[in-house]
mmCIF file of C-alpha atoms in Angstrom:
data_model
loop_
_atom_site.group_PDB
_atom_site.id
_atom_site.type_symbol
_atom_site.label_atom_id
_atom_site.label_comp_id
_atom_site.label_asym_id
_atom_site.label_seq_id
_atom_site.Cartn_x
_atom_site.Cartn_y
_atom_site.Cartn_z
ATOM 1 C CA LEU A 12 114.438 109.851 114.126
ATOM 2 C CA ILE A 13 111.562 108.425 112.092
ATOM 3 C CA THR A 14 111.604 108.114 108.302
ATOM 4 C CA GLY A 15 108.489 108.306 106.156
ATOM 5 C CA CYS A 16 106.436 110.645 108.349
ATOM 6 C CA ASP A 17 104.383 112.264 105.566
ATOM 7 C CA SER A 18 101.578 109.782 106.246
ATOM 8 C CA GLY A 19 100.780 106.325 107.558
ATOM 9 C CA PHE A 20 102.506 104.696 110.504
ATOM 10 C CA GLY A 21 105.417 107.137 110.533
ATOM 11 C CA HIS A 22 103.073 110.115 110.825
ATOM 12 C CA LEU A 23 101.046 108.487 113.610
ATOM 13 C CA LEU A 24 104.176 107.413 115.469
ATOM 14 C CA ALA A 25 105.739 110.881 115.333
ATOM 15 C CA LEU A 26 102.607 112.384 116.903
ATOM 16 C CA ARG A 27 102.373 109.630 119.522
ATOM 17 C CA LEU A 28 106.005 109.909 120.612
ATOM 18 C CA HIS A 29 105.775 113.704 120.712
ATOM 19 C CA ARG A 30 102.811 113.463 123.057
ATOM 20 C CA LEU A 31 104.759 110.996 125.219
ATOM 21 C CA GLY A 32 107.496 113.585 125.687
ATOM 22 C CA PHE A 33 110.122 112.400 123.215
ATOM 23 C CA THR A 34 112.180 114.734 121.085
ATOM 24 C CA VAL A 35 111.169 113.620 117.584
ATOM 25 C CA PHE A 36 112.913 114.210 114.270
ATOM 26 C CA ALA A 37 110.237 113.495 111.668
ATOM 27 C CA GLY A 38 111.693 112.787 108.242
ATOM 28 C CA CYS A 39 109.341 113.694 105.389
ATOM 29 C CA LEU A 40 109.800 113.210 101.666
ATOM 30 C CA CYS A 41 107.697 116.317 101.050
ATOM 31 C CA PRO A 42 108.310 118.819 103.884
ATOM 32 C CA GLY A 43 105.816 121.204 102.289
ATOM 33 C CA GLY A 44 103.039 118.604 102.064
ATOM 34 C CA ALA A 45 99.878 118.298 104.142
ATOM 35 C CA GLY A 46 101.302 115.635 106.453
ATOM 36 C CA ALA A 47 104.439 117.611 107.207
ATOM 37 C CA ARG A 48 102.411 120.774 107.824
ATOM 38 C CA ARG A 49 100.275 118.942 110.372
ATOM 39 C CA LEU A 50 103.406 117.760 112.165
ATOM 40 C CA GLN A 51 104.749 121.319 112.165
ATOM 41 C CA ARG A 52 101.525 122.546 113.770
ATOM 42 C CA GLU A 53 102.036 119.993 116.527
ATOM 43 C CA ALA A 54 105.612 121.191 116.957
ATOM 44 C CA THR A 55 104.469 124.703 117.907
ATOM 45 C CA ALA A 56 102.801 123.235 120.990
ATOM 46 C CA GLY A 57 105.734 121.141 122.138
ATOM 47 C CA ALA A 58 108.624 123.480 122.939
ATOM 48 C CA GLY A 59 110.510 122.478 119.815
ATOM 49 C CA ARG A 60 110.479 118.765 120.620
ATOM 50 C CA LEU A 61 109.149 117.809 117.179
ATOM 51 C CA ARG A 62 111.260 118.833 114.218
ATOM 52 C CA VAL A 63 110.208 118.174 110.638
ATOM 53 C CA LEU A 64 113.018 117.677 108.143
ATOM 54 C CA ARG A 65 113.331 116.764 104.503
ATOM 55 C CA LEU A 66 114.509 113.170 104.260
ATOM 56 C CA ASP A 67 114.598 111.168 101.053
ATOM 57 C CA VAL A 68 116.200 107.910 102.182
ATOM 58 C CA THR A 69 117.513 107.267 98.656
ATOM 59 C CA ARG A 70 119.710 110.389 98.829
ATOM 60 C CA ALA A 71 122.918 110.116 100.860
ATOM 61 C CA ARG A 72 123.099 113.882 101.312
ATOM 62 C CA ASP A 73 119.617 113.962 102.844
ATOM 63 C CA VAL A 74 120.618 111.258 105.318
ATOM 64 C CA LEU A 75 123.839 113.118 106.176
ATOM 65 C CA ALA A 76 121.906 116.374 106.662
ATOM 66 C CA ALA A 77 119.472 114.556 108.960
ATOM 67 C CA LYS A 78 122.356 113.266 111.043
ATOM 68 C CA GLU A 79 123.862 116.751 111.320
ATOM 69 C CA LEU A 80 120.492 118.158 112.405
ATOM 70 C CA VAL A 81 120.098 115.476 115.057
ATOM 71 C CA LEU A 82 123.615 116.094 116.361
ATOM 72 C CA SER A 83 123.070 119.852 116.546
ATOM 73 C CA HIS A 84 119.812 119.446 118.504
ATOM 74 C CA LEU A 85 120.622 116.349 120.512
ATOM 75 C CA PRO A 86 118.857 116.260 123.890
ATOM 76 C CA GLU A 87 120.932 115.818 127.030
ATOM 77 C CA ARG A 88 120.021 112.129 127.296
ATOM 78 C CA GLY A 89 121.297 111.449 123.790
ATOM 79 C CA PHE A 90 119.971 109.574 120.766
ATOM 80 C CA TRP A 91 117.633 106.754 121.662
ATOM 81 C CA GLY A 92 115.844 105.435 118.598
ATOM 82 C CA LEU A 93 115.898 105.120 114.822
ATOM 83 C CA VAL A 94 112.680 103.991 113.119
ATOM 84 C CA ASN A 95 113.116 102.899 109.497
ATOM 85 C CA ASN A 96 109.538 103.290 108.360
ATOM 86 C CA ALA A 97 109.720 104.820 104.857
ATOM 87 C CA GLY A 98 108.429 102.521 102.137
ATOM 88 C CA ILE A 99 106.489 102.253 98.888
ATOM 89 C CA SER A 100 104.267 99.562 97.380
ATOM 90 C CA THR A 101 102.856 98.626 94.007
ATOM 91 C CA PHE A 102 101.061 95.788 92.246
ATOM 92 C CA GLY A 103 102.067 93.795 89.211
ATOM 93 C CA GLU A 104 103.183 90.381 88.020
ATOM 94 C CA THR A 105 106.913 89.969 87.551
ATOM 95 C CA GLY A 106 107.084 90.652 83.812
ATOM 96 C CA TRP A 107 104.788 93.667 84.038
ATOM 97 C CA LEU A 108 107.304 95.769 85.968
ATOM 98 C CA SER A 109 110.329 97.533 84.512
ATOM 99 C CA MET A 110 113.879 97.127 85.761
ATOM 100 C CA GLU A 111 113.784 100.793 86.760
ATOM 101 C CA LYS A 112 110.852 100.051 89.072
ATOM 102 C CA TYR A 113 112.696 97.142 90.684
ATOM 103 C CA GLU A 114 115.685 99.403 91.287
ATOM 104 C CA LYS A 115 113.501 102.127 92.788
ATOM 105 C CA PHE A 116 111.798 99.723 95.195
ATOM 106 C CA ALA A 117 115.089 98.224 96.298
ATOM 107 C CA ASP A 118 116.506 101.704 96.849
ATOM 108 C CA VAL A 119 113.587 102.952 98.960
ATOM 109 C CA ASN A 120 112.465 99.864 100.881
ATOM 110 C CA LEU A 121 115.788 98.110 101.380
ATOM 111 C CA LEU A 122 118.822 100.290 100.683
ATOM 112 C CA GLY A 123 117.105 103.355 102.154
ATOM 113 C CA SER A 124 116.773 101.626 105.521
ATOM 114 C CA ILE A 125 120.349 100.352 105.336
ATOM 115 C CA ARG A 126 121.665 103.773 104.306
ATOM 116 C CA THR A 127 119.982 105.466 107.266
ATOM 117 C CA THR A 128 120.997 102.742 109.703
ATOM 118 C CA LEU A 129 124.667 102.910 108.757
ATOM 119 C CA ALA A 130 124.691 106.683 109.238
ATOM 120 C CA PHE A 131 123.226 106.494 112.751
ATOM 121 C CA LEU A 132 124.930 103.335 114.054
ATOM 122 C CA PRO A 133 127.714 105.265 115.856
ATOM 123 C CA LEU A 134 125.145 107.278 117.828
ATOM 124 C CA LEU A 135 123.038 104.216 118.575
ATOM 125 C CA ARG A 136 126.055 102.286 119.848
ATOM 126 C CA LYS A 137 127.129 105.243 121.988
ATOM 127 C CA TYR A 138 123.752 105.593 123.700
ATOM 128 C CA LYS A 139 122.725 101.894 123.579
ATOM 129 C CA GLY A 140 119.567 102.787 121.697
ATOM 130 C CA ARG A 141 116.936 101.004 119.630
ATOM 131 C CA ILE A 142 116.516 100.403 115.884
ATOM 132 C CA VAL A 143 113.032 99.592 114.588
ATOM 133 C CA PHE A 144 112.368 98.379 111.045
ATOM 134 C CA MET A 145 109.030 98.288 109.259
ATOM 135 C CA SER A 146 108.592 94.931 107.578
ATOM 136 C CA SER A 147 105.355 93.114 106.699
ATOM 137 C CA ILE A 148 103.785 89.678 106.787
ATOM 138 C CA ILE A 149 104.191 89.867 103.004
ATOM 139 C CA ALA A 150 107.858 89.014 103.629
ATOM 140 C CA TYR A 151 106.644 85.403 103.918
ATOM 141 C CA PHE A 152 104.605 85.184 100.701
ATOM 142 C CA ALA A 153 103.553 87.113 97.599
ATOM 143 C CA LEU A 154 100.103 87.579 96.075
ATOM 144 C CA GLY A 155 100.517 89.855 93.088
ATOM 145 C CA ASN A 156 103.069 92.157 94.693
ATOM 146 C CA GLY A 157 106.284 90.178 94.579
ATOM 147 C CA ILE A 158 108.350 93.360 94.211
ATOM 148 C CA TYR A 159 107.198 94.546 97.657
ATOM 149 C CA SER A 160 107.535 91.087 99.174
ATOM 150 C CA MET A 161 111.092 90.838 97.858
ATOM 151 C CA THR A 162 112.213 94.008 99.624
ATOM 152 C CA LYS A 163 110.570 93.050 102.918
ATOM 153 C CA ALA A 164 112.109 89.572 102.900
ATOM 154 C CA ALA A 165 115.520 91.159 102.302
ATOM 155 C CA ILE A 166 115.128 93.684 105.124
ATOM 156 C CA GLU A 167 114.204 90.842 107.499
ATOM 157 C CA ARG A 168 117.504 89.077 106.804
ATOM 158 C CA PHE A 169 119.422 92.345 107.199
ATOM 159 C CA CYS A 170 117.746 92.863 110.576
ATOM 160 C CA ASP A 171 118.543 89.324 111.708
ATOM 161 C CA ALA A 172 122.233 89.885 111.071
ATOM 162 C CA LEU A 173 122.184 93.362 112.617
ATOM 163 C CA ARG A 174 120.317 92.234 115.737
ATOM 164 C CA LEU A 175 122.956 89.622 116.577
ATOM 165 C CA GLU A 176 125.839 91.997 115.860
ATOM 166 C CA MET A 177 124.412 94.833 117.971
ATOM 167 C CA LYS A 178 123.795 92.769 121.113
ATOM 168 C CA LYS A 179 127.374 93.249 122.287
ATOM 169 C CA PHE A 180 126.809 97.032 122.207
ATOM 170 C CA GLY A 181 123.505 96.906 124.072
ATOM 171 C CA VAL A 182 121.565 98.049 120.969
ATOM 172 C CA GLN A 183 118.170 96.383 120.463
ATOM 173 C CA VAL A 184 116.883 95.716 116.927
ATOM 174 C CA CYS A 185 113.154 95.127 116.401
ATOM 175 C CA ILE A 186 111.036 94.257 113.371
ATOM 176 C CA ILE A 187 107.388 95.296 112.971
ATOM 177 C CA GLN A 188 105.324 92.955 110.772
ATOM 178 C CA PRO A 189 101.897 94.443 110.040
ATOM 179 C CA GLY A 190 99.191 92.568 108.234
ATOM 180 C CA ASN A 191 96.898 94.325 105.781
ATOM 181 C CA TYR A 192 96.620 97.960 106.886
ATOM 182 C CA ALA A 193 96.204 99.405 103.406
ATOM 183 C CA ARG A 194 93.226 101.537 104.411
ATOM 184 C CA SER A 195 95.193 103.035 107.289
ATOM 185 C CA THR A 196 98.480 103.830 105.568
ATOM 186 C CA LYS A 197 97.344 104.524 101.975
ATOM 187 C CA ILE A 198 100.737 103.086 100.933
ATOM 188 C CA GLN A 199 99.017 101.367 98.013
ATOM 189 C CA PRO A 200 96.358 103.261 96.039
ATOM 190 C CA PRO A 201 93.659 101.279 94.186
ATOM 191 C CA VAL A 202 94.984 99.546 91.097
ATOM 192 C CA SER A 203 93.882 100.709 87.630
ATOM 193 C CA ALA A 204 93.771 97.870 85.092
ATOM 194 C CA GLU A 205 93.789 100.424 82.269
ATOM 195 C CA GLU A 206 97.014 102.024 83.508
ATOM 196 C CA ILE A 207 98.665 98.632 83.921
ATOM 197 C CA TRP A 208 97.675 97.600 80.405
ATOM 198 C CA ASN A 209 98.944 100.846 78.896
ATOM 199 C CA GLU A 210 102.328 100.400 80.575
ATOM 200 C CA LEU A 211 102.818 96.821 79.359
ATOM 201 C CA GLY A 212 105.285 96.139 76.562
ATOM 202 C CA GLU A 213 104.141 94.511 73.344
ATOM 203 C CA GLU A 214 105.609 91.147 74.346
ATOM 204 C CA GLU A 215 103.607 91.130 77.583
ATOM 205 C CA LYS A 216 100.429 92.207 75.765
ATOM 206 C CA ALA A 217 100.916 89.235 73.439
ATOM 207 C CA VAL A 218 100.855 86.886 76.434
ATOM 208 C CA TYR A 219 98.142 88.491 78.587
ATOM 209 C CA ASN A 220 94.844 90.125 77.691
ATOM 210 C CA LYS A 221 92.888 93.014 79.166
ATOM 211 C CA GLU A 222 90.409 90.674 80.830
ATOM 212 C CA TYR A 223 93.157 88.923 82.774
ATOM 213 C CA VAL A 224 94.715 92.214 83.851
ATOM 214 C CA GLN A 225 91.282 93.418 84.989
ATOM 215 C CA GLU A 226 90.742 90.218 86.998
ATOM 216 C CA ARG A 227 94.112 90.611 88.731
ATOM 217 C CA ALA A 228 93.412 94.284 89.449
ATOM 218 C CA ASN A 229 89.997 93.455 90.903
ATOM 219 C CA PHE A 230 91.561 90.755 93.079
ATOM 220 C CA PHE A 231 94.209 93.094 94.433
ATOM 221 C CA ASN A 232 91.748 95.943 94.984
ATOM 222 C CA SER A 233 89.503 93.604 96.969
ATOM 223 C CA ILE A 234 92.456 92.822 99.251
ATOM 224 C CA LEU A 235 93.138 96.543 99.711
ATOM 225 C CA SER A 236 89.504 97.209 100.616
ATOM 226 C CA GLU A 237 89.670 94.582 103.381
ATOM 227 C CA GLY A 238 92.619 96.282 105.080
ATOM 228 C CA SER A 239 92.284 97.539 108.638
ATOM 229 C CA SER A 240 91.898 101.275 109.170
ATOM 230 C CA ASN A 241 93.123 101.094 112.785
ATOM 231 C CA GLY A 242 96.768 102.018 112.358
ATOM 232 C CA SER A 243 97.118 102.705 116.076
ATOM 233 C CA GLU A 244 97.478 98.940 116.640
ATOM 234 C CA VAL A 245 100.745 98.974 114.704
ATOM 235 C CA VAL A 246 101.882 102.189 116.382
ATOM 236 C CA ASP A 247 101.313 100.511 119.769
ATOM 237 C CA ALA A 248 103.797 97.821 118.734
ATOM 238 C CA MET A 249 106.307 100.411 117.516
ATOM 239 C CA VAL A 250 106.075 102.291 120.819
ATOM 240 C CA ASP A 251 106.587 99.061 122.748
ATOM 241 C CA ALA A 252 109.660 98.287 120.635
ATOM 242 C CA LEU A 253 111.069 101.678 121.586
ATOM 243 C CA MET A 254 110.042 101.801 125.258
ATOM 244 C CA SER A 255 109.815 98.267 126.635
ATOM 245 C CA PRO A 256 112.674 97.186 128.940
ATOM 246 C CA ALA A 257 112.628 93.864 127.053
ATOM 247 C CA PRO A 258 111.354 94.472 123.506
ATOM 248 C CA LYS A 259 110.505 91.605 121.165
ATOM 249 C CA ALA A 260 112.661 90.833 118.157
ATOM 250 C CA ARG A 261 109.486 90.694 116.036
ATOM 251 C CA TYR A 262 106.032 92.194 116.490
ATOM 252 C CA MET A 263 103.436 90.627 114.202
ATOM 253 C CA VAL A 264 100.312 92.793 114.172
ATOM 254 C CA ALA A 265 97.824 90.936 112.012
ATOM 255 C CA LYS A 266 94.456 89.206 111.901
ATOM 256 C CA LEU A 267 94.234 85.557 112.917
ATOM 257 C CA LYS A 268 93.810 84.339 109.327
ATOM 258 C CA GLU A 269 96.866 86.368 108.275
ATOM 259 C CA LYS A 270 98.920 84.826 111.062
ATOM 260 C CA ALA A 271 97.694 81.380 110.018
ATOM 261 C CA LEU A 272 98.862 82.026 106.453
ATOM 262 C CA VAL A 273 102.286 83.122 107.717
ATOM 263 C CA PHE A 274 102.453 79.937 109.807
ATOM 264 C CA VAL A 275 101.720 77.805 106.749
ATOM 265 C CA CYS A 276 104.253 79.662 104.589
ATOM 266 C CA ALA A 277 106.978 79.482 107.229
ATOM 267 C CA LEU A 278 106.638 75.843 108.266
ATOM 268 C CA PHE A 279 104.954 73.824 105.516
ATOM 269 C CA PRO A 280 106.684 72.363 102.435
ATOM 270 C CA THR A 281 106.844 74.607 99.388
ATOM 271 C CA VAL A 282 104.450 72.389 97.422
ATOM 272 C CA VAL A 283 101.782 72.954 100.106
ATOM 273 C CA VAL A 284 102.408 76.709 100.217
ATOM 274 C CA ASP A 285 102.208 76.957 96.428
ATOM 275 C CA SER A 286 98.901 75.067 96.437
ATOM 276 C CA VAL A 287 97.422 77.380 99.074
ATOM 277 C CA LEU A 288 98.534 80.574 97.323
ATOM 278 C CA SER A 289 97.498 79.288 93.883
ATOM 279 C CA TYR A 290 94.057 78.558 95.266
ATOM 280 C CA ALA A 291 93.813 82.055 96.732
ATOM 281 C CA LEU A 292 94.816 83.584 93.395
ATOM 282 C CA SER A 293 92.302 81.442 91.503
ATOM 283 C CA LYS A 294 89.487 82.738 93.728
#
């Protein structure tokens, strides 16, 4: 079962695993959308091995319905893998975002993965399967998207606890940490400074000005434009996590400079990390 198959890594992974001979349950937020329709076209050529289902990971009844569907169409060899891929992203400094937006991001990126994992744990323990979580190198630092970074850092700690607890059942837990693949996944559309400004409250507008918001938007959009369009690199790591006899706990799929930044953020004192990130923001 893969969540978030409408587009991006989830969509690519569903197609890849289908071609490799897996029975795939592709969870889509919009089962009538273009991505889901493409998956359904693939399903007609695979003897029913690819099933598209509606799956909003924030809705418990959707998760329960997905579990019932999996159980009713379970292959003879059982349930092997759960891929928690669904996620959303946005840009904005801390005070620019509403509490409702924080709650939504926590529900999709963090609680959605936990909700789905808890539902399928009994099956995964029974068949000694695999659980794969989509994280990001942004779990180590934040550059204008602290709300996304927050959820990815939290899911990393959840995975660390789960990985240790599942070892006694023979269940492997893996984390995928992509670098900047914005052009491949389209998870983050280009930022509009005008839209950000219009959504700001009066207190925030009194502190910031349109020029600053435009500068931040330009900075973030430049990062998005530099993202890799080769999503198959990340899918390769996801497939290895599912198929390798000895999968890694973490797969970091990133450029050298991105890995270097993660190294600095993970091992250097906070004062050094803050200086490096402040310099990047000032540029």
